[in-house]
Each structure stands twice: as C-alpha cells, then as structure tokens.
Short mmCIF file of C-alpha atoms and ligand atoms in Angstrom, two decimals:
data_model
loop_
_atom_site.label_atom_id
_atom_site.label_comp_id
_atom_site.label_asym_id
_atom_site.label_seq_id
_atom_site.Cartn_x
_atom_site.Cartn_y
_atom_site.Cartn_z
CA MET A 1 34.52 -20.47 75.92
CA PRO A 2 33.29 -18.75 72.90
CA LEU A 3 33.55 -22.21 71.25
CA LYS A 4 30.96 -23.64 73.57
CA LYS A 5 28.43 -21.40 72.96
CA PHE A 6 29.45 -21.38 69.09
CA LYS A 7 28.60 -25.24 68.95
CA SER A 8 25.43 -24.96 71.40
CA GLY A 9 23.63 -22.33 69.68
CA THR A 10 24.09 -23.54 66.30
CA SER A 11 22.92 -24.23 62.67
CA HIS A 12 23.99 -26.90 60.20
CA VAL A 13 26.11 -24.26 58.37
CA GLY A 14 27.58 -23.84 61.67
CA ILE A 15 28.77 -27.24 62.58
CA ILE A 16 30.18 -27.79 59.05
CA GLN A 17 32.34 -24.81 59.08
CA LEU A 18 33.49 -25.98 62.86
CA VAL A 19 34.44 -29.67 61.56
CA SER A 20 35.88 -28.27 58.32
CA THR A 21 38.10 -26.01 60.65
CA SER A 22 38.84 -28.36 62.84
CA PHE A 23 40.13 -30.99 59.96
CA HIS A 24 42.15 -28.37 58.32
CA LEU A 25 43.66 -27.41 62.04
CA TYR A 26 44.68 -31.08 62.54
CA PHE A 27 46.71 -31.31 59.37
CA PHE A 28 48.18 -27.99 59.71
CA ILE A 29 49.22 -28.70 63.32
CA ILE A 30 50.59 -32.18 62.37
CA THR A 31 52.40 -30.67 59.60
CA ILE A 32 54.52 -28.44 62.25
CA LYS A 33 54.63 -31.02 64.70
CA ARG A 34 58.18 -31.92 64.06
CA SER A 35 59.50 -28.42 63.44
CA ASP A 36 61.10 -25.89 66.26
CA MET A 37 59.48 -24.45 69.35
CA ASN A 38 59.43 -21.18 67.12
CA THR A 39 57.70 -22.01 64.63
CA ARG A 40 54.65 -23.33 66.89
CA ARG A 41 54.72 -20.12 68.54
CA LYS A 42 54.58 -18.20 65.03
CA PHE A 43 51.77 -20.42 64.90
CA ILE A 44 49.93 -19.70 67.28
CA LYS A 45 50.23 -15.85 66.86
CA THR A 46 49.13 -16.41 63.60
CA PHE A 47 45.89 -18.47 64.22
CA ALA A 48 44.96 -15.85 67.04
CA SER A 49 44.79 -13.08 63.77
CA SER A 50 43.45 -15.39 61.45
CA ALA A 51 39.89 -16.38 59.82
CA PHE A 52 40.41 -19.47 62.21
CA ALA A 53 39.44 -17.63 65.03
CA ILE A 54 35.88 -18.46 66.19
CA PRO A 55 33.27 -15.48 66.15
CA MET A 56 32.14 -13.92 69.61
CA ALA A 57 28.52 -14.63 70.61
CA VAL A 58 26.61 -11.64 70.78
CA GLN A 59 23.73 -10.46 73.27
CA ALA A 60 20.66 -11.54 71.49
CA GLY A 61 18.86 -8.94 69.57
CA THR A 62 21.32 -6.52 70.40
CA GLY A 63 24.21 -6.90 68.24
CA ILE A 64 26.97 -5.68 71.04
CA ILE A 65 29.14 -8.92 72.21
CA ALA A 66 28.31 -10.30 75.57
CA PRO A 67 30.37 -9.74 78.48
CA GLU A 68 31.16 -12.87 79.17
CA GLU A 69 32.22 -13.44 75.49
CA ARG A 70 34.00 -10.10 74.60
CA ILE A 71 37.48 -11.43 74.23
CA LEU A 72 39.08 -14.37 72.79
CA PRO A 73 42.19 -14.34 74.65
CA GLN A 74 44.59 -13.75 71.65
CA GLU A 75 42.73 -10.21 70.74
CA LYS A 76 44.55 -6.82 70.68
CA VAL A 77 43.81 -4.70 73.34
CA LEU A 78 43.38 -0.80 73.10
CA ARG A 79 45.79 0.91 74.90
CA VAL A 80 44.11 4.07 75.79
CA ALA A 81 45.64 7.23 77.50
CA LEU A 82 43.15 9.40 79.46
CA MET A 83 43.08 13.18 79.26
CA GLY A 84 41.38 15.19 82.16
CA LEU A 85 41.16 13.53 85.06
CA GLY A 86 38.17 14.81 86.22
CA SER A 87 34.92 13.33 87.75
CA TYR A 88 33.53 11.78 84.42
CA ALA A 89 37.10 10.53 83.69
CA GLY A 90 37.31 8.83 86.99
CA ARG A 91 33.94 6.99 86.20
CA VAL A 92 35.34 5.79 83.02
CA ALA A 93 38.95 4.41 84.75
CA ASP A 94 36.87 2.55 87.19
CA ALA A 95 34.85 1.21 84.61
CA MET A 96 37.58 0.32 82.06
CA GLN A 97 39.36 -2.30 85.22
CA ALA A 98 36.13 -4.61 83.89
CA CYS A 99 37.17 -4.12 80.19
CA LYS A 100 38.45 -7.17 78.00
CA ARG A 101 39.73 -5.15 74.89
CA ALA A 102 40.78 -1.66 76.51
CA LYS A 103 43.16 -0.90 79.05
CA ILE A 104 44.73 2.43 80.70
CA THR A 105 48.31 2.98 79.56
CA GLY A 106 48.70 6.65 79.51
CA LEU A 107 47.12 10.04 81.11
CA ILE A 108 47.28 13.55 80.47
CA SER A 109 46.47 16.48 82.96
CA GLY A 110 47.48 19.82 83.89
CA THR A 111 47.43 18.49 87.54
CA PRO A 112 50.69 17.23 89.14
CA ALA A 113 49.17 15.62 91.98
CA LYS A 114 46.30 14.07 90.25
CA LEU A 115 49.08 12.24 87.71
CA LYS A 116 50.82 10.84 90.85
CA SER A 117 47.71 9.27 92.44
CA TRP A 118 46.26 8.35 89.09
CA GLN A 119 49.30 6.34 88.36
CA THR A 120 49.62 4.77 91.37
CA LYS A 121 45.44 3.61 91.45
CA TYR A 122 45.47 2.19 87.99
CA GLY A 123 49.27 1.39 87.26
CA VAL A 124 50.44 3.55 84.57
CA PRO A 125 54.08 4.38 84.20
CA GLU A 126 55.53 7.46 84.65
CA LYS A 127 56.99 7.61 81.25
CA ASN A 128 53.52 7.15 79.63
CA CYS A 129 52.16 10.44 81.93
CA TYR A 130 52.08 13.95 80.02
CA ASN A 131 50.43 17.08 80.64
CA TYR A 132 48.79 19.97 78.27
CA GLU A 133 52.31 21.38 77.18
CA ASN A 134 53.91 18.13 76.01
CA PHE A 135 51.56 15.36 75.21
CA ASP A 136 52.19 15.97 71.48
CA GLN A 137 54.95 13.52 72.56
CA ILE A 138 52.54 10.56 72.71
CA LYS A 139 53.65 10.33 68.69
CA SER A 140 56.70 8.71 69.41
CA ASN A 141 54.92 6.23 72.57
CA PRO A 142 54.30 2.68 71.42
CA GLU A 143 52.53 1.88 74.22
CA ILE A 144 49.59 4.49 73.75
CA ASP A 145 47.09 3.72 70.84
CA ALA A 146 44.41 6.20 71.36
CA VAL A 147 43.60 9.24 73.73
CA TYR A 148 40.16 10.06 75.48
CA VAL A 149 39.43 13.64 75.68
CA ILE A 150 37.36 14.18 78.68
CA THR A 151 38.00 17.81 79.52
CA PRO A 152 35.66 20.96 79.11
CA ASN A 153 33.67 21.05 76.15
CA ALA A 154 35.59 23.79 74.63
CA LEU A 155 39.15 22.30 74.70
CA HIS A 156 38.10 19.14 72.95
CA ARG A 157 39.35 20.73 69.40
CA ASP A 158 42.62 21.93 69.76
CA GLN A 159 43.16 18.60 71.89
CA VAL A 160 41.73 16.21 69.41
CA ILE A 161 43.51 17.89 66.53
CA ARG A 162 46.83 17.60 68.10
CA ILE A 163 45.96 13.87 69.26
CA ALA A 164 45.50 13.57 65.27
CA LYS A 165 48.62 14.90 64.43
CA ALA A 166 50.49 12.69 66.90
CA GLY A 167 48.90 9.81 65.02
CA LYS A 168 46.82 8.25 67.72
CA HIS A 169 42.88 7.56 67.59
CA VAL A 170 41.22 9.68 69.20
CA ILE A 171 37.95 9.08 71.48
CA CYS A 172 36.02 12.21 72.73
CA GLU A 173 33.48 13.14 75.25
CA LYS A 174 30.25 14.66 73.72
CA PRO A 175 29.47 17.36 72.76
CA MET A 176 32.83 16.96 70.33
CA GLY A 177 33.22 20.73 70.17
CA ILE A 178 30.86 24.02 70.53
CA ASN A 179 29.58 24.26 67.56
CA ALA A 180 29.78 22.50 63.78
CA LYS A 181 32.74 24.42 62.18
CA GLU A 182 34.82 23.07 65.25
CA GLY A 183 33.24 19.80 64.18
CA GLU A 184 34.54 19.83 61.05
CA ALA A 185 37.86 20.76 62.01
CA MET A 186 38.23 17.44 64.00
CA VAL A 187 36.84 15.27 61.38
CA GLN A 188 39.17 16.84 58.50
CA ALA A 189 42.20 16.64 60.84
CA CYS A 190 41.48 13.10 61.47
CA LYS A 191 41.07 11.99 58.10
CA ASP A 192 44.13 13.79 57.13
CA ALA A 193 45.79 11.87 59.91
CA ASN A 194 44.06 8.61 58.96
CA VAL A 195 42.96 7.92 62.45
CA LYS A 196 39.78 7.48 63.95
CA LEU A 197 37.50 9.60 65.79
CA LEU A 198 35.01 8.54 68.28
CA ILE A 199 32.43 10.40 70.42
CA GLY A 200 31.69 9.21 73.78
CA TYR A 201 28.04 8.26 73.02
CA ARG A 202 27.58 5.38 75.75
CA MET A 203 23.75 5.12 74.93
CA HIS A 204 24.67 3.66 71.60
CA PHE A 205 25.87 0.52 72.78
CA GLU A 206 22.87 0.22 76.09
CA PRO A 207 20.97 -2.95 75.55
CA LYS A 208 17.48 -1.73 76.48
CA THR A 209 18.04 1.22 73.79
CA LEU A 210 18.96 -1.00 71.28
CA GLU A 211 16.14 -2.77 71.73
CA ILE A 212 13.79 -0.59 71.20
CA VAL A 213 16.13 0.63 67.85
CA ARG A 214 16.06 -2.92 66.41
CA MET A 215 12.12 -2.70 67.27
CA ARG A 216 11.62 0.24 65.14
CA SER A 217 14.00 -0.87 62.42
CA ASN A 218 12.15 -4.16 61.91
CA ASN A 219 9.11 -2.35 61.66
CA GLU A 220 7.53 -3.50 65.06
CA LEU A 221 6.34 0.34 65.97
CA GLY A 222 4.88 0.73 62.65
CA LYS A 223 5.20 4.14 61.29
CA ILE A 224 7.11 6.43 63.06
CA LEU A 225 5.08 9.69 64.15
CA PHE A 226 6.49 10.88 67.28
CA PHE A 227 9.38 11.26 69.49
CA GLN A 228 9.83 13.02 73.10
CA GLY A 229 13.21 13.67 75.09
CA LEU A 230 13.25 15.12 78.22
CA SER A 231 16.74 15.77 79.23
CA GLY A 232 17.78 17.99 82.32
CA PHE A 233 18.82 18.50 85.96
CA ARG A 234 18.96 20.93 88.97
CA ILE A 235 22.57 22.40 88.56
CA GLY A 236 24.38 23.38 91.86
CA ASP A 237 27.75 25.25 92.03
CA PRO A 238 27.55 28.31 90.10
CA GLY A 239 31.47 28.76 89.85
CA GLN A 240 31.74 25.58 87.76
CA TRP A 241 33.12 25.54 84.05
CA ARG A 242 29.46 23.97 82.65
CA LEU A 243 27.97 27.74 83.35
CA LYS A 244 31.16 29.62 81.61
CA LYS A 245 30.49 29.98 78.04
CA ASP A 246 33.93 30.43 77.21
CA LEU A 247 34.59 26.65 78.56
CA ALA A 248 31.12 24.85 77.69
CA GLY A 249 29.90 26.94 74.76
CA GLY A 250 26.67 27.14 76.01
CA GLY A 251 24.40 26.02 78.65
CA ALA A 252 22.46 22.84 79.40
CA MET A 253 21.81 22.21 75.77
CA MET A 254 25.46 21.55 75.29
CA ASP A 255 25.94 19.23 78.36
CA ILE A 256 22.56 17.54 78.70
CA GLY A 257 20.06 18.69 76.05
CA ILE A 258 22.37 17.12 73.61
CA TYR A 259 21.05 13.95 74.69
CA SER A 260 17.39 14.52 73.53
CA VAL A 261 19.30 15.69 70.35
CA ASN A 262 21.00 12.56 69.90
CA GLY A 263 18.41 10.17 70.96
CA ALA A 264 15.54 11.90 68.68
CA ARG A 265 17.86 10.53 65.52
CA TYR A 266 18.65 7.09 66.73
CA MET A 267 15.07 6.64 67.79
CA VAL A 268 13.14 8.04 65.16
CA GLY A 269 15.78 6.39 62.56
CA GLU A 270 16.21 9.63 60.30
CA GLU A 271 18.07 12.90 60.31
CA PRO A 272 15.85 15.91 60.72
CA VAL A 273 14.97 18.47 58.28
CA TRP A 274 13.80 21.24 60.17
CA VAL A 275 13.93 22.79 63.77
CA THR A 276 12.07 25.62 65.87
CA ALA A 277 13.02 26.19 69.23
CA GLN A 278 11.96 28.49 72.47
CA GLU A 279 14.28 29.74 75.38
CA THR A 280 13.52 30.52 79.14
CA LYS A 281 15.45 32.14 81.42
CA THR A 282 14.51 32.09 85.55
CA ASP A 283 17.88 32.95 86.23
CA PRO A 284 20.06 35.36 84.68
CA GLN A 285 22.65 35.99 87.06
CA LYS A 286 23.43 32.18 87.39
CA PHE A 287 22.53 31.62 83.51
CA LYS A 288 24.77 34.55 81.77
CA GLU A 289 24.60 36.00 78.32
CA GLY A 290 25.30 32.70 75.82
CA VAL A 291 24.55 29.98 78.83
CA ASP A 292 20.80 28.35 78.41
CA GLU A 293 19.04 27.32 80.91
CA THR A 294 15.69 25.94 79.29
CA ILE A 295 14.93 25.00 75.74
CA THR A 296 12.29 23.45 74.62
CA PHE A 297 12.71 22.66 70.83
CA GLN A 298 10.64 20.29 67.73
CA LEU A 299 12.43 18.45 65.11
CA GLY A 300 10.72 17.46 61.94
CA PHE A 301 11.65 14.24 60.48
CA PRO A 302 11.51 13.52 56.43
CA GLY A 303 8.87 10.46 57.21
CA GLY A 304 6.49 12.71 58.62
CA ALA A 305 7.49 12.21 62.58
CA ILE A 306 7.86 15.13 64.84
CA ALA A 307 9.86 15.56 68.04
CA SER A 308 9.44 17.36 70.93
CA CYS A 309 12.20 17.96 73.54
CA LEU A 310 13.23 19.66 76.50
CA SER A 311 16.63 20.64 77.94
CA THR A 312 17.02 21.90 81.04
CA TYR A 313 19.66 23.15 83.77
CA SER A 314 16.57 24.10 86.47
CA MET A 315 14.92 20.79 87.03
CA ASN A 316 15.30 17.17 88.32
CA ASN A 317 13.58 14.10 87.11
CA LEU A 318 14.01 14.37 83.74
CA ASP A 319 15.32 11.91 81.97
CA LYS A 320 12.60 10.21 79.56
CA PHE A 321 12.52 9.33 75.98
CA PHE A 322 9.17 8.23 74.12
CA LEU A 323 9.04 6.86 70.38
CA ASN A 324 5.37 6.07 69.30
CA GLY A 325 4.29 4.45 65.87
CA ASP A 326 1.11 3.57 64.38
CA LYS A 327 1.64 -0.45 65.43
CA GLY A 328 3.08 0.57 68.84
CA PHE A 329 5.62 2.32 71.31
CA GLY A 330 8.80 2.32 72.85
CA GLU A 331 9.91 3.90 76.52
CA LEU A 332 13.04 4.60 78.36
CA GLN A 333 12.76 6.48 81.78
CA PRO A 334 15.46 6.91 82.95
CA ALA A 335 16.73 7.05 79.55
CA THR A 336 20.47 8.46 79.52
CA GLY A 337 21.56 8.35 82.89
CA TYR A 338 24.04 5.73 83.90
CA GLY A 339 21.66 3.15 84.90
CA PRO A 340 20.18 1.12 85.16
CA ILE A 341 18.00 2.28 82.35
CA MET A 342 14.27 1.10 82.85
CA GLY A 343 12.15 0.55 79.28
CA ARG A 344 9.16 -0.96 77.98
CA THR A 345 7.18 -1.37 75.12
CA HIS A 346 3.63 -2.01 73.88
CA LYS A 347 4.90 -5.80 73.99
CA GLY A 348 5.99 -5.52 78.09
CA GLU A 349 8.79 -4.47 80.18
CA LEU A 350 12.14 -4.57 78.79
CA THR A 351 14.07 -7.13 80.76
CA HIS A 352 18.08 -6.97 79.46
CA PRO A 353 20.79 -7.04 82.26
CA HIS A 354 22.15 -3.52 83.50
CA VAL A 355 25.65 -3.15 81.97
CA THR A 356 28.20 -0.89 83.19
CA HIS A 357 27.85 1.81 80.26
CA GLN A 358 31.50 2.76 80.03
CA THR A 359 33.09 -0.92 80.13
CA VAL A 360 30.74 -1.98 77.24
CA GLN A 361 31.25 1.35 75.68
CA MET A 362 35.10 0.89 75.65
CA ASP A 363 34.98 -2.50 74.61
CA GLU A 364 33.21 -1.79 71.74
CA MET A 365 35.38 1.15 70.50
CA ALA A 366 38.12 -0.89 71.05
CA ALA A 367 36.69 -3.51 68.46
CA ILE A 368 35.51 -0.55 66.05
CA ILE A 369 39.03 1.08 66.36
CA LEU A 370 40.96 -2.28 66.02
CA ASP A 371 38.78 -4.62 63.86
CA ASN A 372 36.71 -2.15 61.61
CA LYS A 373 33.53 -2.85 63.65
CA LYS A 374 30.58 -1.05 62.46
CA ALA A 375 28.94 0.01 65.56
CA ILE A 376 24.60 -0.22 65.27
CA VAL A 377 24.52 3.37 65.93
CA PRO A 378 27.31 4.99 64.83
CA VAL A 379 29.68 6.75 67.31
CA ASP A 380 32.13 8.59 64.64
CA GLY A 381 32.96 12.14 64.39
CA GLU A 382 30.52 12.78 61.82
CA GLU A 383 27.56 11.60 63.99
CA GLY A 384 29.23 14.26 66.16
CA LEU A 385 28.84 16.42 64.01
CA LYS A 386 25.18 15.93 63.07
CA ASP A 387 24.16 16.54 66.71
CA LEU A 388 26.35 20.19 66.24
CA LYS A 389 24.75 21.06 63.15
CA ILE A 390 21.26 20.77 65.03
CA ILE A 391 22.60 22.25 67.96
CA ASP A 392 23.81 25.39 66.22
CA ALA A 393 20.15 25.37 64.25
CA ILE A 394 18.33 25.22 67.53
CA TYR A 395 20.38 28.49 68.96
CA GLN A 396 19.61 30.05 65.73
CA ALA A 397 16.09 29.40 65.63
CA VAL A 398 16.04 30.69 69.46
CA ARG A 399 17.33 33.90 68.25
CA SER A 400 15.55 34.23 65.46
CA GLY A 401 12.14 32.97 66.62
CA GLN A 402 11.99 31.49 63.20
CA LYS A 403 12.01 27.52 62.27
CA VAL A 404 15.69 27.01 60.88
CA THR A 405 15.81 24.24 57.86
CA LEU A 406 18.47 21.67 59.05
CA LYS A 407 20.82 19.61 55.80
CA LEU A 408 22.84 16.89 57.54
P1 LIG B 501 35.29 17.82 85.44
O1 LIG B 501 35.33 18.96 85.52
O2 LIG B 501 35.34 16.86 86.57
O3 LIG B 501 36.72 17.15 84.73
C1 LIG B 501 37.15 17.81 84.07
C2 LIG B 501 38.79 17.90 84.17
O4 LIG B 501 39.32 18.74 82.52
C3 LIG B 501 39.32 18.31 84.93
O5 LIG B 501 39.05 17.67 86.24
C4 LIG B 501 40.76 18.83 84.24
O6 LIG B 501 41.67 17.73 84.71
C5 LIG B 501 40.90 19.12 83.26
N1 LIG B 501 40.73 20.33 82.39
C6 LIG B 501 41.56 20.86 82.02
N2 LIG B 501 41.55 22.01 81.77
C7 LIG B 501 40.37 22.63 82.42
C8 LIG B 501 40.26 23.80 82.65
N3 LIG B 501 40.31 25.06 82.28
N4 LIG B 501 38.88 23.82 83.51
C9 LIG B 501 38.02 22.57 84.48
N5 LIG B 501 38.97 21.58 84.19
C10 LIG B 501 39.90 21.56 83.19
O7 LIG B 501 34.36 17.69 84.24
P2 LIG B 501 33.65 16.40 83.91
O8 LIG B 501 34.61 15.32 84.06
O9 LIG B 501 32.02 16.16 84.07
O10 LIG B 501 33.42 16.57 82.23
C11 LIG B 501 34.33 16.38 81.17
C12 LIG B 501 33.66 16.30 79.84
O11 LIG B 501 33.03 14.95 79.80
C13 LIG B 501 32.63 17.16 79.28
O12 LIG B 501 32.96 17.18 77.95
C14 LIG B 501 31.41 16.72 79.76
O13 LIG B 501 30.71 16.97 78.67
C15 LIG B 501 31.75 14.83 79.27
N6 LIG B 501 30.60 14.35 80.56
C16 LIG B 501 30.26 13.16 79.67
C17 LIG B 501 29.32 12.44 80.31
C18 LIG B 501 29.10 11.36 79.92
O14 LIG B 501 27.75 10.44 80.25
N7 LIG B 501 29.35 10.69 78.46
C19 LIG B 501 29.45 12.49 81.94
C20 LIG B 501 29.69 13.32 82.28
C21 LIG B 501 30.88 14.62 81.85
P3 LIG B 501 43.32 17.73 84.88
O15 LIG B 501 43.37 18.86 86.48
O16 LIG B 501 43.45 16.61 85.19
O17 LIG B 501 43.81 18.49 83.76
#
C-alpha cells in the first residue's frame, strides 16, 4: 500500500529511485535464493529496518503520516505502560486501539480493582502491572519501552524522574509539572538517563491546527500582529483534585489556560518576551487561595505581535484561537477540544477530516521515540518547560500587577 502511494504521487527522481531500488533488490534476492531459510528470514528483517524501506506518505500540507499509511508492516511498535487509570487515561487507551505504531503493554495504578478490569479490557498480562510503590521494577521489564503519566499534575515530577531512572522513555500529560523548577528537574533527569521526555500536547498533531501553522510559516498570513486565545469551562464537583492546590498546582491556568499559553506560541511562531496578567475571583469558597478561577493575560512577542488570552473555570463555550496578520487570518473554534476542530482562514473553511487526536498523537510519538522523527510543533520536555516558565510569570504578574520580562 505505501508502494502504490509512492508510485502514483511521484516525480522522476522518485521513479528512478524506485527502479534502482528494485534492481538492487533483484540481485540481492537472487544471491540469497540458494541459501537457507534462516538467511532469508534475516534478510527480510534487515530489509524492514534498512534504507530500502519505502518512505511513508504524509497528509497533504501537514507533514503528519496519513492514517491509512501510518505503518509499514515491519516497523517497530512503541510498547507503552499507562500510569494513572483515570478519565483521560481511558480516552487514551481507547484511542490507542486504533494505533499502528503504539500499543498498551503495561499498567500502573493505585487501585487494584482497576488494574484487574483494565488488564482484561486491554489484554495486558499480570506480570506487566504495577502500583505506585513498585513501578521502579519496570527497569527489568523488556516488554515496556515507555510510560505515559496521566496522574494529577503535582505527582508528575517524581513519577517522571523515577521512570527515567528506570531507563524508560516518558510521555507526560500537561502541565508537565506545577512550576518551571519542577520542569527543569524533569528535563535534566531524562537527559541524565538518556531517555526521551514528551508532553501530551495532542493539538500539535491536529491537521487544521497544522494547516494554520503551515500558512503562517509560509508567510500566507503576512506579518503576525495579534493572537486571541480563549480557554475555559465551568468546573463541577468542588471536591475534585483539580481544585486542590497541592495536587493541581493552581487552578484553571494549569488545566485549561495552558492551551492558550501553548497555542499563542505555536500560532504566532515566536517565544514571548513579556507578560501582564489580571485575576478575578467570583467564588472564593470553591476557588481557594492558590487556585485561580479566571485570569486574563497578555503576551508580547519580539516581532511586535501581542496576544490577549483568557483562562477560566467559570464559563462554558470558551475554546477559540484567532491569529491575525497583515495579509490574512486563521481561526479555530473549537480549537483544543477533542474535536472535530473547526477552522477557517481568509481563504475559506478548513476541510481536513477529523482524526482521533490521541491515536495520531501516540503514533507520531512512537515515530519520535523510535525513529527520532521531528515533530512540526515540538512536544519535548523543553516545550513543556517553556509553558511552565510563562505560567510562573503569569502568576507573578497577577501578584505584582507589573509587566514581567520573559527569557525562554
Ligand atoms: P482523573 O482524576 O480522572 O484521573 C487521575 C488518575 O490518577 C486517578 O484515576 C488515579 O488512577 C491516579 N491518581 C494517583 N494518585 C492520585 C491522587 N492522589 N488523586 C487522584 N488521582 C490519583 O484525572 P484526569 O485523567 O482528568 O487527568 C489526569 C492528567 O491528565 C492531568 O495532568 C490532566 O491535566 C491531564 N489531562 C489531559 C488532557 C488532554 O487533553 N491532554 C485531558 C484531561 C486530562 P489510579 O486509581 O489508577 O491510580
């Protein structure tokens, strides 16, 4: 199937490469024809991981691998243990059933009953299941390549550092930690252990988002002057961990405002150099000290663009990005929900088909970890750390009422 795609969409160079590859292969096969089965098996294995492997097709304009082309049968698959079997982990686990390059091979949970039911549902053997006390033992488990941390925010730092020390790659949910100091320690621990650290920024693989990023970087929007990010929802149950500072690290900003922080950076395509911010609180009972309810913030970029953003836990229907340049605009609404994402630019509606974000994210992350593929919009630890530095500065600007300078 990838062969067909390669043939049909192709240049002369492509045809010559194909002919030359087939020619070499013909002689290679003739040479090994008389040898034994083991040699042939070895050849097939070598071929699969060699430069002969035909490149996969990419979705027009986005650089991400088209769903039907996401794997060559011989490609390596990322074997992932999920940590924290809560509501988002359930969504990830279901989405991963359609992955071509990532699969669930382990589970880490503090709730034995969940471990049992998830084991059955996702076909994970007992020997690959752990709790928060003993998960360092994954070090000696050859069936797990990476752990996906999907627990409350304030637990991420220690969990990520332990996974790195166990020699496994880490995918960590946003926010990667609860302040920049934590983020720095996590990045360093993964560097020291020589493992990759990726942050669960699923929008970085979403086709309509990537189309606006592509148009902006191709100068189709002209000089970028303004970004607006609106991120919020009305939060329910006052007893949940998201409203506890010791587990959440903050309030709406940590949970949903981070989408506007991160979005401002990848939509404008620059790193901000200053921030100002203002907080309002209508319900100090529900949103206690250190748990922000609503924050408006502004970012200034070196090229002269400004961003104006809202983060809130007290209003629904707030999920919008708007990017404006002197030649055109790009708009997403909804911009960061589970989809379908809707968008348009000055050239018209964006019509890229909906993809399940977590399926594409996990296939792309497998390619980043296993093949060193570069994401169009980075998803590494440094990317998560930049967002935490901005969030630290937003909180500082709220406290001081002053403009805070950023050095990212
Ligand atoms: P949930 O409360 O639904 O699940 C969290 C799970 O973490 C729990 O079920 C539990 O699993 C485990 N856990 C371990 N210690 C604790 C503790 N002290 N208190 C509560 N739970 C604990 O949260 P979410 O799944 O909604 O969020 C988890 C993470 O995922 C957060 O960092 C959040 O920001 C992120 N997230 C990202 C989204 C995205 O779109 N990228 C969307 C939603 C969340 P167990 O019983 O198995 O130990």
